[in-house]
Short mmCIF file of C-alpha atoms in Angstrom, two decimals:
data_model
loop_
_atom_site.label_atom_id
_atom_site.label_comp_id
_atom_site.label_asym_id
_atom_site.label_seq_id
_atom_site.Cartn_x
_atom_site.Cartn_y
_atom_site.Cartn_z
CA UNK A 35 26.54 -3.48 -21.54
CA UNK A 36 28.77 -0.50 -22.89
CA UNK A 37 31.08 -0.03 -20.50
CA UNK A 38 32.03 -0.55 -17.19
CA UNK A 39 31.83 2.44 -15.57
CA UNK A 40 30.20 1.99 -11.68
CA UNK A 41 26.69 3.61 -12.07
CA UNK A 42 25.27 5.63 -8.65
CA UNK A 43 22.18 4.06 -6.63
CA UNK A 44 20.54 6.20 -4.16
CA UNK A 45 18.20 4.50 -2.08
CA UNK A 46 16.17 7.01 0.07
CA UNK A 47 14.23 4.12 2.08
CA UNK A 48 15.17 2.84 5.33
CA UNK A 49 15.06 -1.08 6.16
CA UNK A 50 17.24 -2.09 2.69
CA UNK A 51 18.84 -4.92 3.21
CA UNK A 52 22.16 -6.25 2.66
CA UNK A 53 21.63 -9.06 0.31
CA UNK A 54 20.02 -6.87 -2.18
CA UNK A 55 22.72 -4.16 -1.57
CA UNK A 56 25.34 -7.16 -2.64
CA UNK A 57 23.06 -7.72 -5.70
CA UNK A 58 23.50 -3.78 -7.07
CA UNK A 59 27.10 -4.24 -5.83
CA UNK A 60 27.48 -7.17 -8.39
CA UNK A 61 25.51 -5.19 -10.94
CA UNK A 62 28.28 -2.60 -11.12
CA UNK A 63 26.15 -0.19 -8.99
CA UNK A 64 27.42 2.00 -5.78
CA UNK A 65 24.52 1.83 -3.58
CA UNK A 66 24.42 5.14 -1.15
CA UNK A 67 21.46 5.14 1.34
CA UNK A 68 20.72 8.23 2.38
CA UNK A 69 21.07 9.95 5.94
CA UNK A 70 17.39 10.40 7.00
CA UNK A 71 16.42 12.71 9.79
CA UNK A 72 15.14 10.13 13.27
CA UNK A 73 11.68 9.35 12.64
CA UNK A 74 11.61 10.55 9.13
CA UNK A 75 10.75 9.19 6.04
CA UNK A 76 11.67 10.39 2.22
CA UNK A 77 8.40 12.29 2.02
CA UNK A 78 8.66 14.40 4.66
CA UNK A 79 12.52 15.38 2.52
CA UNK A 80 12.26 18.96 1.19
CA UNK A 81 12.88 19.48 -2.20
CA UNK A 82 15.86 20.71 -2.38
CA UNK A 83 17.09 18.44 0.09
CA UNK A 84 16.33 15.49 -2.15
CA UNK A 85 17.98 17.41 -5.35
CA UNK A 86 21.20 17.55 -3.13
CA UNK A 87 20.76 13.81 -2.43
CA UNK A 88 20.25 12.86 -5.99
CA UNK A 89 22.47 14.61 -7.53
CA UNK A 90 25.11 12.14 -8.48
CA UNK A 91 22.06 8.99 -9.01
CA UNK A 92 21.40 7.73 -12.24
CA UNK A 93 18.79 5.20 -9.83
CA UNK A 94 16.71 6.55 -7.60
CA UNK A 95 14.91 3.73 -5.34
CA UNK A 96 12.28 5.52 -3.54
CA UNK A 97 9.40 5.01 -0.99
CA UNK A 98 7.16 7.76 -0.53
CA UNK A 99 8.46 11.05 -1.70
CA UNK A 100 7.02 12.90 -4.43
CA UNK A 101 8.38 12.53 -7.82
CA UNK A 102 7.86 15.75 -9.45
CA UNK A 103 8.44 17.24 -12.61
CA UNK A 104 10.43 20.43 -10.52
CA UNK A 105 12.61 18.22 -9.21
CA UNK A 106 13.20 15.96 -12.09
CA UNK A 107 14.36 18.86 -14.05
CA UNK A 108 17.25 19.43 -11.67
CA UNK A 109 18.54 15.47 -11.73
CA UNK A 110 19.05 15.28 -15.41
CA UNK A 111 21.71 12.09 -14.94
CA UNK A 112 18.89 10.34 -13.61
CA UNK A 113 17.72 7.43 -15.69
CA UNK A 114 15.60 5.12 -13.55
CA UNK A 115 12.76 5.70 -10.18
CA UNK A 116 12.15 2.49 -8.51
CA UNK A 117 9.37 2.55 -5.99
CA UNK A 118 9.49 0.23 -3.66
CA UNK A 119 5.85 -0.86 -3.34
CA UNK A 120 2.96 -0.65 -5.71
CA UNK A 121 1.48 2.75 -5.55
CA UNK A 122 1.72 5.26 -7.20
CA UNK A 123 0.30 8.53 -6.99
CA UNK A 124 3.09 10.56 -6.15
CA UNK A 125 5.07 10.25 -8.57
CA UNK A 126 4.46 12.55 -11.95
CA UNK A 127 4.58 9.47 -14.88
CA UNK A 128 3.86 12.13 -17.23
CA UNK A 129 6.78 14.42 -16.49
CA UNK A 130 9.04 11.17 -16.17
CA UNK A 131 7.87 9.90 -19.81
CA UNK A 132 8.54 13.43 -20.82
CA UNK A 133 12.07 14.03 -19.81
CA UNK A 134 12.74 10.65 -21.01
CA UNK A 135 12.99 8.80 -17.69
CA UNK A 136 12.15 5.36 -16.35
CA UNK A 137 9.69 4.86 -13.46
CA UNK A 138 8.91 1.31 -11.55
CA UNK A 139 6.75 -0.02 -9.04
CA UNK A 140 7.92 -3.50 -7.05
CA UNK A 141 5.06 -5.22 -8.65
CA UNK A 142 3.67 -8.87 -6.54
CA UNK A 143 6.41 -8.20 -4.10
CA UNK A 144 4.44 -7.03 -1.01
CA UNK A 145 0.87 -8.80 -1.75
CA UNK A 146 1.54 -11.60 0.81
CA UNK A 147 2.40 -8.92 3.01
CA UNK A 148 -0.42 -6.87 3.16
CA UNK A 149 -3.04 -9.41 2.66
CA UNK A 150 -2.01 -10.94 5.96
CA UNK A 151 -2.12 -8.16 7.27
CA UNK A 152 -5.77 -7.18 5.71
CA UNK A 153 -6.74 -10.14 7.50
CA UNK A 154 -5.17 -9.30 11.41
CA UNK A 155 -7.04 -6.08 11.04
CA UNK A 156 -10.36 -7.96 9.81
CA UNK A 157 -9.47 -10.36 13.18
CA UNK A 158 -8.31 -7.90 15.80
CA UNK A 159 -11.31 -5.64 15.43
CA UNK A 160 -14.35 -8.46 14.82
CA UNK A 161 -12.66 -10.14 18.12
CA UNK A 162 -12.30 -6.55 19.88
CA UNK A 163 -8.61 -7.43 20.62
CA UNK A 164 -7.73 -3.87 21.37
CA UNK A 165 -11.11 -3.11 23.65
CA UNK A 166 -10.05 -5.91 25.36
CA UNK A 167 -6.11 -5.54 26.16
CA UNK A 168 -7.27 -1.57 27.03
CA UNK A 169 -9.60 -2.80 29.89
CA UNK A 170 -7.28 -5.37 31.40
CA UNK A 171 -4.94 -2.34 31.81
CA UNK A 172 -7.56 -0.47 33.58
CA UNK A 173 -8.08 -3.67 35.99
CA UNK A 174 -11.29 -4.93 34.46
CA UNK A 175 -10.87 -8.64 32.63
CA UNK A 176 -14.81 -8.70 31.49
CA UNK A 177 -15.50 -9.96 28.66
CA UNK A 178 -16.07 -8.82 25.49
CA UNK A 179 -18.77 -10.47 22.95
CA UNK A 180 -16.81 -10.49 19.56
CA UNK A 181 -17.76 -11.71 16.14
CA UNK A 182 -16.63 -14.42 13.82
CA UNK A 183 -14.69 -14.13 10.21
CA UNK A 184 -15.42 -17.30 10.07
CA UNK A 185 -18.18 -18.00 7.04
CA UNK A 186 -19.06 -14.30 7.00
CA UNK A 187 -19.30 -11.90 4.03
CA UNK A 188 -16.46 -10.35 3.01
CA UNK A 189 -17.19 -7.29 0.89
CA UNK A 190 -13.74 -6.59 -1.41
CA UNK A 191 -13.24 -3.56 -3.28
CA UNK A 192 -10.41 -4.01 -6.16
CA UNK A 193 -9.74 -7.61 -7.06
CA UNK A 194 -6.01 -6.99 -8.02
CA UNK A 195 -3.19 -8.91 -6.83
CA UNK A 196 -3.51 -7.81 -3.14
CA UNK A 197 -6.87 -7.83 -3.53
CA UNK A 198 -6.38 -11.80 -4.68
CA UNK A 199 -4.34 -12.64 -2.24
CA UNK A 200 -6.99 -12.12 1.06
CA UNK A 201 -9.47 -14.43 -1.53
CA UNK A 202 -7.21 -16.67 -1.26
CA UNK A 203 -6.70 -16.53 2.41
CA UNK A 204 -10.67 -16.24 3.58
CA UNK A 205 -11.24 -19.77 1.70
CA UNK A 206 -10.12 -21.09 4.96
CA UNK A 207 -12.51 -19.15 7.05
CA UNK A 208 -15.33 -20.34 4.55
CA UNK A 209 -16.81 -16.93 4.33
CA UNK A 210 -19.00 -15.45 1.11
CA UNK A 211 -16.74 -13.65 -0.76
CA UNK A 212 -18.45 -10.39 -3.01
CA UNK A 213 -16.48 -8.31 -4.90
CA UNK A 214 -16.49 -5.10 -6.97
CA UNK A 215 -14.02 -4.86 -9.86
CA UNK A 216 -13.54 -3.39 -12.90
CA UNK A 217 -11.97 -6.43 -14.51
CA UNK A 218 -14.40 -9.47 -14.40
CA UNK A 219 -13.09 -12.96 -14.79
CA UNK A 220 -16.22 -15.87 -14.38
CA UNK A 221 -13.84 -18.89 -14.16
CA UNK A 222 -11.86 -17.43 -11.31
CA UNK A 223 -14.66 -15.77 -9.64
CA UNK A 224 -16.42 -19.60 -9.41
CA UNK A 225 -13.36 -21.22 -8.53
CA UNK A 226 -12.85 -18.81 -5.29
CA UNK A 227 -16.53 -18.81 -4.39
CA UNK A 228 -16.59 -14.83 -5.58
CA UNK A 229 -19.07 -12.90 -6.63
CA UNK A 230 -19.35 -9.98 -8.39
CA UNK A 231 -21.70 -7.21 -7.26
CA UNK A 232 -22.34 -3.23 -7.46
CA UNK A 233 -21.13 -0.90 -4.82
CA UNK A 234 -24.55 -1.06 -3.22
CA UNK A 235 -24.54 -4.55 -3.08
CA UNK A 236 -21.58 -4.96 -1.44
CA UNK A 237 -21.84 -2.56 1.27
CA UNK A 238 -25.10 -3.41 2.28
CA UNK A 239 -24.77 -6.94 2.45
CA UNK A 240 -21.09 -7.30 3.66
CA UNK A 241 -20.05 -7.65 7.28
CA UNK A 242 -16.61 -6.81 6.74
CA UNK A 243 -15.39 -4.34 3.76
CA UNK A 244 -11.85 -4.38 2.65
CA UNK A 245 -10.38 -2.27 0.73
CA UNK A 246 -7.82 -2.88 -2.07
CA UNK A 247 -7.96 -0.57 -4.70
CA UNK A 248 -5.88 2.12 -6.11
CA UNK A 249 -6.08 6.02 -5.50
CA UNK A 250 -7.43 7.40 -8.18
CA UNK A 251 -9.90 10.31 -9.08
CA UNK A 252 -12.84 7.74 -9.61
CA UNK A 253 -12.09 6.21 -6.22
CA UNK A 254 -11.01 9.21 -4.22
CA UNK A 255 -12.93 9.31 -0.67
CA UNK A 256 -15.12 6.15 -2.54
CA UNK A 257 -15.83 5.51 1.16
CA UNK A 258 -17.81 9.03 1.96
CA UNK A 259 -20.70 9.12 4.54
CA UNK A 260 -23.28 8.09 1.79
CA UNK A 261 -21.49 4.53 1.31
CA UNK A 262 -20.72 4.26 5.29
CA UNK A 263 -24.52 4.57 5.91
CA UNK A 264 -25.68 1.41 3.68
CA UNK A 265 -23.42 -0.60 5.88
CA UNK A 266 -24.49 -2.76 8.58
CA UNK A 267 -24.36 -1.55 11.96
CA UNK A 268 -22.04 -4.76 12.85
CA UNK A 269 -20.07 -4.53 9.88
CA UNK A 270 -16.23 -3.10 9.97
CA UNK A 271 -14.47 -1.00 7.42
CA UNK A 272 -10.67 -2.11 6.64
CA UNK A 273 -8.37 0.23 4.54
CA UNK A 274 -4.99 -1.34 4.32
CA UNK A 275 -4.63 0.40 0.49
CA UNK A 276 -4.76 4.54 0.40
CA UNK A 277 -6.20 7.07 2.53
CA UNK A 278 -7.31 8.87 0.00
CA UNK A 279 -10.20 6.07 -0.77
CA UNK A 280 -12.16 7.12 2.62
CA UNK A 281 -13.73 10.41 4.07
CA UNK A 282 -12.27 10.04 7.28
CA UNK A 283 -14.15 12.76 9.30
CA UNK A 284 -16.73 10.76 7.65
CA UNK A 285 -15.68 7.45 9.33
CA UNK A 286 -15.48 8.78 12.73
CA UNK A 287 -19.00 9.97 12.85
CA UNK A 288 -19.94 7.00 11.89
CA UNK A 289 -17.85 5.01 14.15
CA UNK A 290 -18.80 7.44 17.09
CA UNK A 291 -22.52 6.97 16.45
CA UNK A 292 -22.85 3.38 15.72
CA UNK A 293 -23.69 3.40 12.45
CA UNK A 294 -20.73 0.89 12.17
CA UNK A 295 -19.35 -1.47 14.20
CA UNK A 296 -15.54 -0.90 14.19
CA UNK A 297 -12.46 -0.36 11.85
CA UNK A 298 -9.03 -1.96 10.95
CA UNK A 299 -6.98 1.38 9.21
CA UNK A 300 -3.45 1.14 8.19
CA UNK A 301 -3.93 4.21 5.76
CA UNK A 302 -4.81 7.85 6.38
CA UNK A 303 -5.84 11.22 4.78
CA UNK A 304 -3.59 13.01 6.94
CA UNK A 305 -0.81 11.44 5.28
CA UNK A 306 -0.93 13.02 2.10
CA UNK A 307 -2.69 16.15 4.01
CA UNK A 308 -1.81 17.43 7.46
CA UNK A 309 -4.99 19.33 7.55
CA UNK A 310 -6.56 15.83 8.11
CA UNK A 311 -4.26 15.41 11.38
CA UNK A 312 -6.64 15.58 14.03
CA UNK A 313 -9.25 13.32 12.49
CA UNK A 314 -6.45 10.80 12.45
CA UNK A 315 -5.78 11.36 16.15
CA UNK A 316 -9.67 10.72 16.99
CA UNK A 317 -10.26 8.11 14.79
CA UNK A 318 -6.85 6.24 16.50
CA UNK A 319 -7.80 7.00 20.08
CA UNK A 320 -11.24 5.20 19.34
CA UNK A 321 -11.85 1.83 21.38
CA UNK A 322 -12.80 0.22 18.23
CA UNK A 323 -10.54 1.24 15.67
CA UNK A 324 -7.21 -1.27 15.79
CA UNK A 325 -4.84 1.33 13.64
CA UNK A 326 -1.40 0.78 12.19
CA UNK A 327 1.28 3.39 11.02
CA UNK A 328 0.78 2.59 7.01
CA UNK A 329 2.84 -0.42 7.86
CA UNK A 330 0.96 -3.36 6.16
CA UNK A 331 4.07 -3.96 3.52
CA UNK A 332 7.09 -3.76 6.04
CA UNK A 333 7.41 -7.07 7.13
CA UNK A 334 10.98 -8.20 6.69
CA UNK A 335 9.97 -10.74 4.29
CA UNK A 336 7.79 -8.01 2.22
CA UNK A 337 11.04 -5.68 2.29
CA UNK A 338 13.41 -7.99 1.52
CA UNK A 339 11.12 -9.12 -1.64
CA UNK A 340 10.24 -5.08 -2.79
CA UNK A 341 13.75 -4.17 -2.34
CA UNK A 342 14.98 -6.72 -4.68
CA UNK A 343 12.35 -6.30 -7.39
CA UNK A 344 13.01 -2.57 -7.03
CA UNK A 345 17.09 -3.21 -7.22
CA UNK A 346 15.94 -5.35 -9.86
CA UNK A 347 14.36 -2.97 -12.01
CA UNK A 348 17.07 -0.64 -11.65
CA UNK A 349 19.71 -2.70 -12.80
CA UNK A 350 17.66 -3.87 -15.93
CA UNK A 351 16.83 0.26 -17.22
CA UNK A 352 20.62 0.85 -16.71
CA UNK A 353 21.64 -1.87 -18.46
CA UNK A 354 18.73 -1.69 -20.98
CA UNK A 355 17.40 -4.96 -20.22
CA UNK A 356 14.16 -6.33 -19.49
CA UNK A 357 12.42 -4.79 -16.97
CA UNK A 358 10.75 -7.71 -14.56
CA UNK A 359 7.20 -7.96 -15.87
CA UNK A 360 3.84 -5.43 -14.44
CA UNK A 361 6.93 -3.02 -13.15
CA UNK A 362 7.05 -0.17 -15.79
CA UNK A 363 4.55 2.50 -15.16
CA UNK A 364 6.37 5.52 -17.26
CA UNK A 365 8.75 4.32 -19.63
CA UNK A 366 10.36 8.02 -21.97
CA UNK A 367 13.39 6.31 -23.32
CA UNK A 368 13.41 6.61 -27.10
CA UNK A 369 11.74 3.95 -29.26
CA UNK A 370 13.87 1.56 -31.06
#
């Protein structure tokens, strides 16, 4: 370390906790959490309202506002964006490389938390939890024939760490695990009772397909009304991952004609696209969709975890340490 001198966190992320706020503290770091509007989070933050925020950070730990080039240009004290989570796709990694900034992601800190809850989604609509609860408020207690998880196939698209972690979790349930990924390891594959398949495979043998891949141009709306029509009629569509992977207009016809039997959705296109806004509003209002506000991560477990590997991160690009391991994603500080 150089000097001394306190350096300036900014944490524009609600639910940070105050262990991890002691840990900057005792890293030489004032930690400011900014003032968000009720009901707001740091995406929906103008511009310029985030240059005013930032303006004094040289760390930025973020959660879902967009990391552009514009508005890196007008923070040039800041040396370090730490997302807290593991995606990515709002924030510019070219224009940070470029003006010689440092960009993380909280790498294996929330895949616990959203595998779980992969797998209450997978639960909740195959035992038509939510049909259920909405006719005992109308008076009526008749039941409704679910379906077993329980040795099933489990379609899995993306075999990363989240997508891992609900392997590891359906061994219990004994179900056939098939998987598409681009990265192919045998051993593992035999030793989880996984097996790799094409796209077509999977979706027309599955009975549940889970989602767990990135947002990327190859896998933008993957899930179109092509794909949902080689599913099973009783299979159900989980997206705990990005909107961006599924057509959603797309999933409601399907949803509303049959063609599938239900969905678990924690992600939307209407998040990254307000066009998309009433889709989300049908697709939510549908007996058999069991929906979530993009809230698979926020456990306070999961937080606790991202916000220190975040913190973490920070600390070690200020310091010009080692930055925990899987966690760099734009790196423009000058080579040694």
């Amino acid at each position: 370390m150089s000097d001394n001198k306190p350096r300036t966190v900014v944490v524009t992320q609600r639910f940070f906790d105050e262990e991890t706020i002691a840990y900057l503290q005792a890293q030489r770091c004032e930690v400011r959490l900014a003032e968000l509007p009720p009901g707001k989070a740091d995406g929906e933050l103008a511009e310029d309202t985030l240059a005013q925020v930032l303006a004094q950070a040289d760390g930025w730990i973020v959660g879902h506002a967009r990391v552009t080039r514009a508005l890196l240009e007008r923070l040039p004290g800041l040396k370090v964006i730490a997302r807290r989570g593991v995606g990515y796709e709002r924030v510019d990694t070219a224009a940070v490389a470029d003006l010689g900034k440092v960009a993380t992601i909280a790498a294996g800190g929330n895949d616990a938390s959203v595998a779980d809850h992969a797998l209450a989604l997978m639960l909740a609509v195959q035992h038509r939890l939510r049909e259920s609860q909405m006719q005992m408020n109308a008076g009526s207690w008749a039941i409704l024939t679910g379906a077993d998880l329980y040795r099933k196939t489990v379609g899995i698209v993306g075999l990363g760490r989240i997508g891992r972690s609900v392997v590891q979790r359906l061994q219990g349930f004994e179900a056939r695990i098939l998987a598409v990924s681009q990265q192919q390891d045998a051993t593992w594959a035999r030793q989880h009772n996984v097996t790799y398949v094409d796209m077509a495979q999977l979706l027309a043998h599955s009975d549940v397909v889970t989602l767990h891949a990135p947002l990327t141009p190859a896998t933008r709306l993957l899930i179109d009304a092509q794909a949902l029509a080689r599913m099973k009629p009783t299979a159900v569509l989980i997206n705990t991952a990005r909107g961006g992977l599924v057509d959603d207009a797309a999933l409601l016809a399907a949803l509303q004609s049959g063609a599938i039997a239900g969905a678990g959705l924690d992600v939307f296109l209407s998040e990254s696209d307000p066009a998309h806004a009433g889709t989300t509003q049908a697709l939510i209002a549908l007996p058999n969709v069991v929906a979530t506000p993009h809230s698979g991560a926020s456990t306070h477990e999961g937080l606790g975890r991202t916000n220190r590997i975040a913190a973490q991160c920070v600390v070690a690009v200020l310091d010009g340490g080692q930055v925990p391991a899987g966690c760099v994603i734009a790196d423009g500080r000058p080579r040694a």
